[in-house]
mmCIF file of C-alpha atoms in Angstrom:
data_model
loop_
_atom_site.group_PDB
_atom_site.id
_atom_site.type_symbol
_atom_site.label_atom_id
_atom_site.label_comp_id
_atom_site.label_asym_id
_atom_site.label_seq_id
_atom_site.Cartn_x
_atom_site.Cartn_y
_atom_site.Cartn_z
ATOM 1 C CA MET A 201 -0.083 0.291 0.043
ATOM 2 C CA THR A 202 1.284 3.565 -1.058
ATOM 3 C CA SER A 203 1.442 5.958 1.718
ATOM 4 C CA ILE A 204 0.042 9.442 1.625
ATOM 5 C CA SER A 205 3.893 10.764 1.424
ATOM 6 C CA GLU A 206 4.996 8.486 -1.164
ATOM 7 C CA ARG A 207 1.922 9.375 -3.096
ATOM 8 C CA TYR A 208 2.836 13.007 -2.831
ATOM 9 C CA ALA A 209 6.117 12.658 -3.602
ATOM 10 C CA ALA A 210 5.373 10.402 -6.794
ATOM 11 C CA ALA A 211 2.658 13.238 -7.809
ATOM 12 C CA ALA A 212 4.996 16.122 -7.199
ATOM 13 C CA SER A 213 7.927 14.091 -8.996
ATOM 14 C CA ARG A 214 5.980 13.948 -12.253
ATOM 15 C CA PHE A 215 4.107 17.414 -11.746
ATOM 16 C CA THR A 216 7.899 18.976 -11.178
ATOM 17 C CA ASP A 217 9.227 16.997 -14.362
ATOM 18 C CA LEU A 218 6.677 18.729 -16.667
ATOM 19 C CA VAL A 219 7.505 22.176 -14.647
ATOM 20 C CA GLN A 220 10.990 21.519 -15.804
ATOM 21 C CA ALA A 221 10.280 20.745 -19.055
ATOM 22 C CA VAL A 222 8.093 23.799 -20.187
ATOM 23 C CA PRO A 223 10.050 26.116 -22.566
ATOM 24 C CA ALA A 224 10.343 29.806 -21.895
ATOM 25 C CA ASP A 225 7.560 30.606 -24.314
ATOM 26 C CA GLY A 226 4.961 27.858 -23.130
ATOM 27 C CA TRP A 227 4.159 29.746 -19.726
ATOM 28 C CA ASP A 228 2.047 32.570 -21.616
ATOM 29 C CA LYS A 229 0.320 29.722 -23.471
ATOM 30 C CA PRO A 230 -3.766 29.430 -23.017
ATOM 31 C CA SER A 231 -4.435 26.782 -20.434
ATOM 32 C CA PRO A 232 -7.500 24.533 -20.209
ATOM 33 C CA CYS A 233 -8.500 26.500 -17.034
ATOM 34 C CA GLU A 234 -10.604 29.456 -18.038
ATOM 35 C CA GLY A 235 -8.768 32.503 -18.164
ATOM 36 C CA TRP A 236 -5.645 31.235 -17.260
ATOM 37 C CA ALA A 237 -2.728 30.775 -18.487
ATOM 38 C CA ALA A 238 0.444 27.996 -17.870
ATOM 39 C CA LYS A 239 2.134 30.316 -15.827
ATOM 40 C CA ASP A 240 -1.206 30.721 -13.852
ATOM 41 C CA VAL A 241 -1.704 27.191 -13.343
ATOM 42 C CA LEU A 242 1.878 26.730 -11.617
ATOM 43 C CA GLU A 243 1.090 30.014 -9.895
ATOM 44 C CA HIS A 244 -2.099 28.454 -8.303
ATOM 45 C CA VAL A 245 -0.665 25.249 -7.367
ATOM 46 C CA VAL A 246 2.335 26.992 -5.517
ATOM 47 C CA SER A 247 -0.322 29.699 -3.698
ATOM 48 C CA THR A 248 -2.746 27.115 -2.431
ATOM 49 C CA GLU A 249 -0.129 24.674 -0.925
ATOM 50 C CA LEU A 250 1.650 28.101 0.732
ATOM 51 C CA ASP A 251 -1.937 29.111 1.586
ATOM 52 C CA PHE A 252 -2.325 25.717 3.338
ATOM 53 C CA LEU A 253 1.073 25.549 5.398
ATOM 54 C CA GLY A 254 0.093 28.691 6.337
ATOM 55 C CA GLN A 255 -3.173 28.133 7.730
ATOM 56 C CA ARG A 256 -2.265 24.986 9.560
ATOM 57 C CA ASP A 257 0.451 26.524 11.293
ATOM 58 C CA LEU A 258 2.869 24.218 9.532
ATOM 59 C CA PRO A 259 6.543 25.275 8.395
ATOM 60 C CA LYS A 260 6.387 27.704 5.501
ATOM 61 C CA PRO A 261 9.445 28.035 2.919
ATOM 62 C CA ASP A 262 10.069 32.050 2.259
ATOM 63 C CA VAL A 263 9.674 32.210 -1.423
ATOM 64 C CA ASP A 264 10.265 35.811 -1.653
ATOM 65 C CA GLY A 265 12.348 37.086 -4.980
ATOM 66 C CA LEU A 266 12.171 33.464 -6.231
ATOM 67 C CA ASP A 267 10.986 32.800 -9.838
ATOM 68 C CA LEU A 268 8.071 30.558 -10.210
ATOM 69 C CA THR A 269 9.618 27.437 -10.875
ATOM 70 C CA ALA A 270 11.974 27.805 -8.058
ATOM 71 C CA GLN A 271 8.779 28.939 -5.518
ATOM 72 C CA TRP A 272 7.341 25.503 -6.522
ATOM 73 C CA SER A 273 10.617 23.573 -5.798
ATOM 74 C CA LYS A 274 10.823 25.044 -2.208
ATOM 75 C CA VAL A 275 6.837 24.499 -1.665
ATOM 76 C CA ARG A 276 7.163 21.009 -2.972
ATOM 77 C CA ASP A 277 9.959 19.909 -0.521
ATOM 78 C CA THR A 278 8.592 22.102 2.297
ATOM 79 C CA VAL A 279 5.302 19.914 1.956
ATOM 80 C CA GLN A 280 7.082 16.759 1.892
ATOM 81 C CA GLY A 281 8.923 17.241 4.726
ATOM 82 C CA VAL A 282 5.838 17.973 6.231
ATOM 83 C CA LEU A 283 4.179 14.197 5.215
ATOM 84 C CA ASP A 284 7.516 12.681 5.961
ATOM 85 C CA ASP A 285 7.390 14.028 9.901
ATOM 86 C CA PRO A 286 4.531 11.589 11.630
ATOM 87 C CA ASP A 287 3.739 14.258 14.118
ATOM 88 C CA THR A 288 3.152 16.770 11.993
ATOM 89 C CA ALA A 289 1.378 14.897 9.081
ATOM 90 C CA THR A 290 -0.925 13.412 11.617
ATOM 91 C CA LYS A 291 -2.105 16.541 13.342
ATOM 92 C CA ALA A 292 -5.755 16.571 13.651
ATOM 93 C CA TYR A 293 -7.769 19.902 12.902
ATOM 94 C CA ASP A 294 -11.478 20.381 11.883
ATOM 95 C CA GLY A 295 -11.505 21.038 8.121
ATOM 96 C CA HIS A 296 -13.951 22.184 5.916
ATOM 97 C CA PHE A 297 -15.924 19.085 5.581
ATOM 98 C CA GLY A 298 -15.299 17.697 9.179
ATOM 99 C CA PRO A 299 -12.451 16.645 11.416
ATOM 100 C CA THR A 300 -9.263 15.736 9.349
ATOM 101 C CA THR A 301 -5.517 15.560 9.631
ATOM 102 C CA VAL A 302 -2.611 17.311 7.757
ATOM 103 C CA GLN A 303 -1.857 14.066 5.575
ATOM 104 C CA GLU A 304 -5.488 13.403 4.731
ATOM 105 C CA THR A 305 -5.981 17.222 3.406
ATOM 106 C CA VAL A 306 -2.870 16.871 1.284
ATOM 107 C CA ASP A 307 -3.821 13.312 -0.224
ATOM 108 C CA ARG A 308 -7.555 14.601 -0.668
ATOM 109 C CA PHE A 309 -7.006 17.880 -2.151
ATOM 110 C CA TYR A 310 -3.362 18.535 -2.654
ATOM 111 C CA ASN A 311 -2.567 15.419 -4.444
ATOM 112 C CA LEU A 312 -5.578 15.853 -6.646
ATOM 113 C CA ASP A 313 -4.778 19.373 -7.374
ATOM 114 C CA LEU A 314 -0.990 18.089 -8.586
ATOM 115 C CA LEU A 315 -2.558 15.349 -11.269
ATOM 116 C CA VAL A 316 -5.400 17.481 -12.600
ATOM 117 C CA HIS A 317 -3.343 20.424 -12.914
ATOM 118 C CA ARG A 318 -0.622 18.663 -14.429
ATOM 119 C CA TRP A 319 -2.988 17.353 -17.076
ATOM 120 C CA ASP A 320 -3.901 21.260 -17.632
ATOM 121 C CA LEU A 321 -0.156 22.485 -17.788
ATOM 122 C CA ALA A 322 0.191 19.417 -20.589
ATOM 123 C CA GLN A 323 -2.368 20.547 -22.613
ATOM 124 C CA ALA A 324 -1.343 24.118 -22.237
ATOM 125 C CA THR A 325 2.038 23.563 -23.055
ATOM 126 C CA GLY A 326 1.887 20.694 -25.697
ATOM 127 C CA LEU A 327 3.655 18.407 -23.588
ATOM 128 C CA HIS A 328 1.175 15.977 -23.618
ATOM 129 C CA THR A 329 3.318 12.911 -22.937
ATOM 130 C CA TYR A 330 2.735 14.452 -19.156
ATOM 131 C CA ALA A 331 -1.037 14.487 -19.474
ATOM 132 C CA THR A 332 -1.667 10.715 -19.101
ATOM 133 C CA LEU A 333 -2.603 9.790 -15.469
ATOM 134 C CA ASP A 334 -1.279 6.440 -14.608
ATOM 135 C CA PRO A 335 -3.737 3.467 -12.983
ATOM 136 C CA ASP A 336 -2.730 4.553 -9.621
ATOM 137 C CA GLU A 337 -3.311 8.472 -10.331
ATOM 138 C CA LEU A 338 -6.522 8.006 -12.069
ATOM 139 C CA GLN A 339 -7.863 5.870 -8.803
ATOM 140 C CA THR A 340 -6.567 8.830 -6.523
ATOM 141 C CA VAL A 341 -8.488 11.348 -8.670
ATOM 142 C CA ASN A 342 -11.484 9.408 -8.787
ATOM 143 C CA GLY A 343 -11.425 8.625 -5.125
ATOM 144 C CA ASN A 344 -10.968 12.049 -4.360
ATOM 145 C CA VAL A 345 -13.448 13.182 -6.506
ATOM 146 C CA LYS A 346 -16.426 10.917 -5.405
ATOM 147 C CA ASN A 347 -16.012 12.658 -1.535
ATOM 148 C CA ILE A 348 -16.518 15.790 -3.362
ATOM 149 C CA PRO A 349 -20.139 16.757 -2.199
ATOM 150 C CA SER A 350 -21.926 17.422 -5.678
ATOM 151 C CA GLU A 351 -22.993 20.964 -4.381
ATOM 152 C CA VAL A 352 -19.886 21.806 -3.900
ATOM 153 C CA MET A 353 -18.170 19.961 -6.807
ATOM 154 C CA ARG A 354 -19.474 22.248 -9.989
ATOM 155 C CA THR A 355 -19.291 25.465 -8.008
ATOM 156 C CA PRO A 356 -17.215 28.513 -9.607
ATOM 157 C CA GLY A 357 -13.566 27.928 -9.109
ATOM 158 C CA LEU A 358 -13.879 24.180 -8.799
ATOM 159 C CA PHE A 359 -14.983 22.032 -11.461
ATOM 160 C CA GLY A 360 -16.796 23.240 -14.924
ATOM 161 C CA PRO A 361 -19.609 21.578 -16.495
ATOM 162 C CA GLU A 362 -19.292 18.033 -17.433
ATOM 163 C CA VAL A 363 -17.994 17.449 -21.083
ATOM 164 C CA THR A 364 -19.316 14.794 -23.147
ATOM 165 C CA PRO A 365 -16.308 12.504 -23.969
ATOM 166 C CA ALA A 366 -15.487 11.465 -27.429
ATOM 167 C CA PRO A 367 -16.416 7.762 -28.241
ATOM 168 C CA ASP A 368 -12.856 6.606 -28.543
ATOM 169 C CA ALA A 369 -11.359 8.923 -25.327
ATOM 170 C CA ASP A 370 -8.991 7.323 -23.104
ATOM 171 C CA ASP A 371 -9.480 6.994 -19.327
ATOM 172 C CA THR A 372 -7.593 9.801 -18.435
ATOM 173 C CA THR A 373 -9.684 12.094 -21.262
ATOM 174 C CA LYS A 374 -12.724 11.040 -19.903
ATOM 175 C CA LEU A 375 -12.059 12.110 -16.384
ATOM 176 C CA MET A 376 -10.873 15.539 -17.460
ATOM 177 C CA ASN A 377 -14.166 15.763 -19.413
ATOM 178 C CA PHE A 378 -16.027 14.844 -16.254
ATOM 179 C CA LEU A 379 -13.823 17.511 -14.069
ATOM 180 C CA GLY A 380 -15.321 19.924 -16.706
ATOM 181 C CA ARG A 381 -12.079 20.028 -19.159
ATOM 182 C CA ASN A 382 -12.211 19.874 -22.895
ATOM 183 C CA ALA A 383 -9.009 17.690 -24.475
#
């Protein structure tokens, strides 16, 4: 069984590989997220993980003055450190959907975010080899999405209306279509 720390490490590693592969002129390309360019996708990932660390009174890296890719590296390493420390990872708190722990929140929301936004970033930059989710990643996203209450799922800023997939769509595309993304 894969631990939450291992799942985050794998998702963050594949996301990082994609971030490092984006050419300099790729960051301004439009993403599948309405109104966002590729750099906005990365900025969202960085800022939401930083916000989470700050809200939970966890170690928070100083990213001032760093470019966005360096910010991502520092945030990723900090979150990984939090997950690798059992005392910090299991810290309990009352979350938006009830009692939870730091590691459960990372698994439910931030692992999901890394996988879905990896697809968004790959689509935006034309680096499609990074877009396909492996079976474990599909299971992670599907498992986490089914736990989002339907009244929350389609609220603005979360997931758009479901898109009907093409008859020959692969599993990743079907999932992204369900999440309101066009391939």
